[in-house]
PDB file of N, CA and C in Angstrom:
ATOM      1  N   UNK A   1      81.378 107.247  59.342  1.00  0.00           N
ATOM      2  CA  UNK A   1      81.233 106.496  58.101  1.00  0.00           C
ATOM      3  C   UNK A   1      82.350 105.444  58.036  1.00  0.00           C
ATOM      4  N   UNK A   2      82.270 104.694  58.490  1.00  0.00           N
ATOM      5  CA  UNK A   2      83.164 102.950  58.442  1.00  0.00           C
ATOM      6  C   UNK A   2      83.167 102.942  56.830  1.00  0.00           C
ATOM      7  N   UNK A   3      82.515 102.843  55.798  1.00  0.00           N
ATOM      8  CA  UNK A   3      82.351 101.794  54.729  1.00  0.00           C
ATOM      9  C   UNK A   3      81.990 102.816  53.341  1.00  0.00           C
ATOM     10  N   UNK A   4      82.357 102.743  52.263  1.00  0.00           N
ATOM     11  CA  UNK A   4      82.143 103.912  50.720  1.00  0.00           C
ATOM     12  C   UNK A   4      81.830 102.391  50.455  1.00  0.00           C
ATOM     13  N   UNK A   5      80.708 102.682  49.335  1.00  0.00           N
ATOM     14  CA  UNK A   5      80.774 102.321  48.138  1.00  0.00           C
ATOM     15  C   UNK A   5      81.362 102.739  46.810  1.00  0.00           C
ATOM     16  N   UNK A   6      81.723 101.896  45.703  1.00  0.00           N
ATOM     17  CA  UNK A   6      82.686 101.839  45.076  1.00  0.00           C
ATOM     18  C   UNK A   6      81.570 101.862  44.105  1.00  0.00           C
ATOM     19  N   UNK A   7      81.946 102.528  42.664  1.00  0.00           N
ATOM     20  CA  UNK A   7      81.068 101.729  41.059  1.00  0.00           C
ATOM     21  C   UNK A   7      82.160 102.126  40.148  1.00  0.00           C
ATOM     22  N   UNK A   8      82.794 101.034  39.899  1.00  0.00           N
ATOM     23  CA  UNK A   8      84.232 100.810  38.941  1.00  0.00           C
ATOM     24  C   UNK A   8      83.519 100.360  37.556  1.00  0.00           C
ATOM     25  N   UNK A   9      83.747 101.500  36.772  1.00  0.00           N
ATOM     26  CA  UNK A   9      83.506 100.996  35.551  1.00  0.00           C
ATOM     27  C   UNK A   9      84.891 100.422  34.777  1.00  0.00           C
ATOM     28  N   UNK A  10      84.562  99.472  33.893  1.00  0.00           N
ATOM     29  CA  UNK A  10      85.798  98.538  33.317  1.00  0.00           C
ATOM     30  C   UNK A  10      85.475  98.151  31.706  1.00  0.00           C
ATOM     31  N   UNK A  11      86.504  98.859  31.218  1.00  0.00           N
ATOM     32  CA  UNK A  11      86.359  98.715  29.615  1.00  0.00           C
ATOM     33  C   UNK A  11      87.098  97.479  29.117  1.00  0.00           C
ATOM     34  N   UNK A  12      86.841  96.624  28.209  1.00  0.00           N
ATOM     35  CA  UNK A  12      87.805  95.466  28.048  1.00  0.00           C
ATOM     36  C   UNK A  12      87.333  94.777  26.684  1.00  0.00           C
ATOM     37  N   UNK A  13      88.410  94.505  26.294  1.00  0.00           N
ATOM     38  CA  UNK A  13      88.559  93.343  24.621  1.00  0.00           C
ATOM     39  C   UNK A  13      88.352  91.887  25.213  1.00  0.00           C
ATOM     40  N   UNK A  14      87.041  91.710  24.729  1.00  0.00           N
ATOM     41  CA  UNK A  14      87.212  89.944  24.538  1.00  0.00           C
ATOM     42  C   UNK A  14      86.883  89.347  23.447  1.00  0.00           C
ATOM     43  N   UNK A  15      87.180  88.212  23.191  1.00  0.00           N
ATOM     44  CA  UNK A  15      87.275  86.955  22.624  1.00  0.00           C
ATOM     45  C   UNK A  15      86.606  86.483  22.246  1.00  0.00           C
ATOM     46  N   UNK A  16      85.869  86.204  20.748  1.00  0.00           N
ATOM     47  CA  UNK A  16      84.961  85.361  20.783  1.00  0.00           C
ATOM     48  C   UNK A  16      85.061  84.637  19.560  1.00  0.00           C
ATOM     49  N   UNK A  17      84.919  83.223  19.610  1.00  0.00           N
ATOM     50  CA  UNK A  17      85.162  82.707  18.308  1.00  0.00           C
ATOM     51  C   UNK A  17      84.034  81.969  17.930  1.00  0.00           C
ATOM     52  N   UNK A  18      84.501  81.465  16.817  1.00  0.00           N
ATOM     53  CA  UNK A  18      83.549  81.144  15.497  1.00  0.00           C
ATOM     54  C   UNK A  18      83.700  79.977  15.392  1.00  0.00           C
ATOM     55  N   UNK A  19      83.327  79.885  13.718  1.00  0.00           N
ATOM     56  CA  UNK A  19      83.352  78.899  13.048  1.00  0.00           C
ATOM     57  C   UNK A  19      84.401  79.037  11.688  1.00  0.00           C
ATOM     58  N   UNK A  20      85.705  77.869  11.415  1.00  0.00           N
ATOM     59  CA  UNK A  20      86.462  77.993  10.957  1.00  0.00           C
ATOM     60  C   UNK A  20      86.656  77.756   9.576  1.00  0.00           C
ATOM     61  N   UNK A  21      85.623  77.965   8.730  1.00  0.00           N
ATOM     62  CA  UNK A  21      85.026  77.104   7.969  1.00  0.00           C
ATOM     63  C   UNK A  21      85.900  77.444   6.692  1.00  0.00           C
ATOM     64  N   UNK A  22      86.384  78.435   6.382  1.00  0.00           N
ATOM     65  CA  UNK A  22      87.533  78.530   5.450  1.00  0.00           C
ATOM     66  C   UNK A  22      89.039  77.855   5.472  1.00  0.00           C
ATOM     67  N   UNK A  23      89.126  76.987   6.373  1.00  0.00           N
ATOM     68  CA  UNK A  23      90.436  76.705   7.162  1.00  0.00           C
ATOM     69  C   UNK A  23      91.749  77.733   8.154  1.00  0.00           C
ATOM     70  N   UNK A  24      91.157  78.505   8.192  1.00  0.00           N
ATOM     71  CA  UNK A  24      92.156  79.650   8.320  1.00  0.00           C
ATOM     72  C   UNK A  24      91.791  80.055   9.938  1.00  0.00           C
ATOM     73  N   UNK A  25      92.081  79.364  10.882  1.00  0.00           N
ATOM     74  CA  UNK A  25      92.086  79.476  12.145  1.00  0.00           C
ATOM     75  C   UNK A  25      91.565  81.032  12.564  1.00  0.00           C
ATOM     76  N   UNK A  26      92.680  81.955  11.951  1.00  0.00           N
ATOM     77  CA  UNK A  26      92.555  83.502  12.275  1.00  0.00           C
ATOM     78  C   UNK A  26      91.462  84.109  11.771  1.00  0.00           C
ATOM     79  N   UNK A  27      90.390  83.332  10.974  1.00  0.00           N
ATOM     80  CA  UNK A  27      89.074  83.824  10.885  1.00  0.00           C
ATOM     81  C   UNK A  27      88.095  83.557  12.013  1.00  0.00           C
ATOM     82  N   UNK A  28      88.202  82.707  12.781  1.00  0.00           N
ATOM     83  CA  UNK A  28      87.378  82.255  13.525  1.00  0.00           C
ATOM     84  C   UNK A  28      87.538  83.289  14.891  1.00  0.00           C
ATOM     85  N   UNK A  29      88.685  83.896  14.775  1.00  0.00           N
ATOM     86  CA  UNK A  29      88.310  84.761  16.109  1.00  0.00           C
ATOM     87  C   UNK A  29      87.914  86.325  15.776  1.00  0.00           C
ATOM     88  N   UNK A  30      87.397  86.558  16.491  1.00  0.00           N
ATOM     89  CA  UNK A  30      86.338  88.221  16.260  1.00  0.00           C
ATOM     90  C   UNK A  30      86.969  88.439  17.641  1.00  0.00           C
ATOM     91  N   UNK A  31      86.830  90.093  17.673  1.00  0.00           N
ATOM     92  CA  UNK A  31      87.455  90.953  18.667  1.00  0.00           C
ATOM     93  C   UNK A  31      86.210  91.742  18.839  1.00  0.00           C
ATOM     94  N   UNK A  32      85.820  92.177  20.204  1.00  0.00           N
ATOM     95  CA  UNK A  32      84.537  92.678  20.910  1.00  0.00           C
ATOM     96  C   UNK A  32      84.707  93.703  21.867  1.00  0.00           C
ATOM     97  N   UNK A  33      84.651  94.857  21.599  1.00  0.00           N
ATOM     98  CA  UNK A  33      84.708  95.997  23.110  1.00  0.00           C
ATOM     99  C   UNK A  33      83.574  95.765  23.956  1.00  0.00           C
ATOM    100  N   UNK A  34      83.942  95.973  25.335  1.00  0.00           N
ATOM    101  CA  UNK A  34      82.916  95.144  26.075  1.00  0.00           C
ATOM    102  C   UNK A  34      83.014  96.253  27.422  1.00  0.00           C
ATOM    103  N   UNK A  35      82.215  96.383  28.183  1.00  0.00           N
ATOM    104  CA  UNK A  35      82.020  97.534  29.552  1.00  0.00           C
ATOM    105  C   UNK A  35      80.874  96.978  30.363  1.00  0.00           C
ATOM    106  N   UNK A  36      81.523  96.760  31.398  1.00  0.00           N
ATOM    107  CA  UNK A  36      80.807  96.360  32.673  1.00  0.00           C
ATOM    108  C   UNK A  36      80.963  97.333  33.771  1.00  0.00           C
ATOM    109  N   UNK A  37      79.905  97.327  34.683  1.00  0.00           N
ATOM    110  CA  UNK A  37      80.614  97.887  35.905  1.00  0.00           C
ATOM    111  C   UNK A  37      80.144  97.187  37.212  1.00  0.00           C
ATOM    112  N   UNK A  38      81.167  97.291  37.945  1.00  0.00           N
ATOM    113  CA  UNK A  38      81.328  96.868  39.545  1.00  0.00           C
ATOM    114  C   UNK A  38      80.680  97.797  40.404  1.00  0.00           C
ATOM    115  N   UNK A  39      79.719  96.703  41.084  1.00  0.00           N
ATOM    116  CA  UNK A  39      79.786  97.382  42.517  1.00  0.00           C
ATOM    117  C   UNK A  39      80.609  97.016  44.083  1.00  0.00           C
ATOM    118  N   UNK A  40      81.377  97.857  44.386  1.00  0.00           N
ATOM    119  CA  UNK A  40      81.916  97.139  45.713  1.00  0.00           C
ATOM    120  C   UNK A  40      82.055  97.987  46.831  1.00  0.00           C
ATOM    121  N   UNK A  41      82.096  97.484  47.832  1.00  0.00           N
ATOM    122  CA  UNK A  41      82.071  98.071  49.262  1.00  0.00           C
ATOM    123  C   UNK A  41      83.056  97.925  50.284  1.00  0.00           C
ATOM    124  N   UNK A  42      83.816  99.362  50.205  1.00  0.00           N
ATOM    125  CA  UNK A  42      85.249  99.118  51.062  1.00  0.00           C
ATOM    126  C   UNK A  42      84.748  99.369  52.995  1.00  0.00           C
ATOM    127  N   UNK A  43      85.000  98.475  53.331  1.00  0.00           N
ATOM    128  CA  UNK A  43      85.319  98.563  54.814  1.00  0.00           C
ATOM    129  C   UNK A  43      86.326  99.163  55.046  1.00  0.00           C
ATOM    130  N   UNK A  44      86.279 100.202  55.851  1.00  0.00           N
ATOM    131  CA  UNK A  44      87.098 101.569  56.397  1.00  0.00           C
ATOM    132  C   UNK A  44      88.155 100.545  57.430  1.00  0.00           C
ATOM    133  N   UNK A  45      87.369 100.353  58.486  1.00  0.00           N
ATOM    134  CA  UNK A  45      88.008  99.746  59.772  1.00  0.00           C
ATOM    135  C   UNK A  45      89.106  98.248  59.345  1.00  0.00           C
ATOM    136  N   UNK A  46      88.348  97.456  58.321  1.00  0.00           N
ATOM    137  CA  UNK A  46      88.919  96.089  58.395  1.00  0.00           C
ATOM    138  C   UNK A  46      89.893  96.149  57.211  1.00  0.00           C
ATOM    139  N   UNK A  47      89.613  97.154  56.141  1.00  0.00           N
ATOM    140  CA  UNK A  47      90.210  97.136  54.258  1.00  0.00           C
ATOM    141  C   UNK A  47      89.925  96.359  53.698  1.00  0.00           C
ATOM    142  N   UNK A  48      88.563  95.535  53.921  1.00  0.00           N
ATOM    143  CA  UNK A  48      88.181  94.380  52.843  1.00  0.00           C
ATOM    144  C   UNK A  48      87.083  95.107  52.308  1.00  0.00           C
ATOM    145  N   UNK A  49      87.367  94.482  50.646  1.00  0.00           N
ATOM    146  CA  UNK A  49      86.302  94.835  49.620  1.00  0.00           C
ATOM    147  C   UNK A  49      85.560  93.618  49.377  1.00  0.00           C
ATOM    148  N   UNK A  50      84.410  94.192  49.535  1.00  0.00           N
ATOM    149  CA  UNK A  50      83.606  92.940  48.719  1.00  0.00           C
ATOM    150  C   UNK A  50      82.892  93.880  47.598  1.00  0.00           C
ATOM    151  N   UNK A  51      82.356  92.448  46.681  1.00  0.00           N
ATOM    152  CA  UNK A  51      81.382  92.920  45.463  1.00  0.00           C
ATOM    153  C   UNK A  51      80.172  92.437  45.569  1.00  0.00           C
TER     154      UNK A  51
END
């Protein structure tokens, strides 16, 4: 077996903004929990990952 596959799950806060329409800059941004996951494939022999 040269090569595993990998499935990295990844939890993360992003960013998303608005519209500022009260003047108040700090309304326009909203905060979002967000989860993706990776697939990647380690080469045993060489140590490169790809996705």
């Amino acid at each position: 077996m040269q090569r595993f596959q990998l499935k990295i799950g990844v939890f993360f806060r992003e960013v998303l903004t608005g519209c500022a329409c009260s003047d108040d800059p700090l309304q326009a941004i909203m905060y979002e929990n967000g989860y993706c996951e990776l697939h990647a494939e380690l080469n045993k022999t060489t140590a490169l990952i790809s996705f």
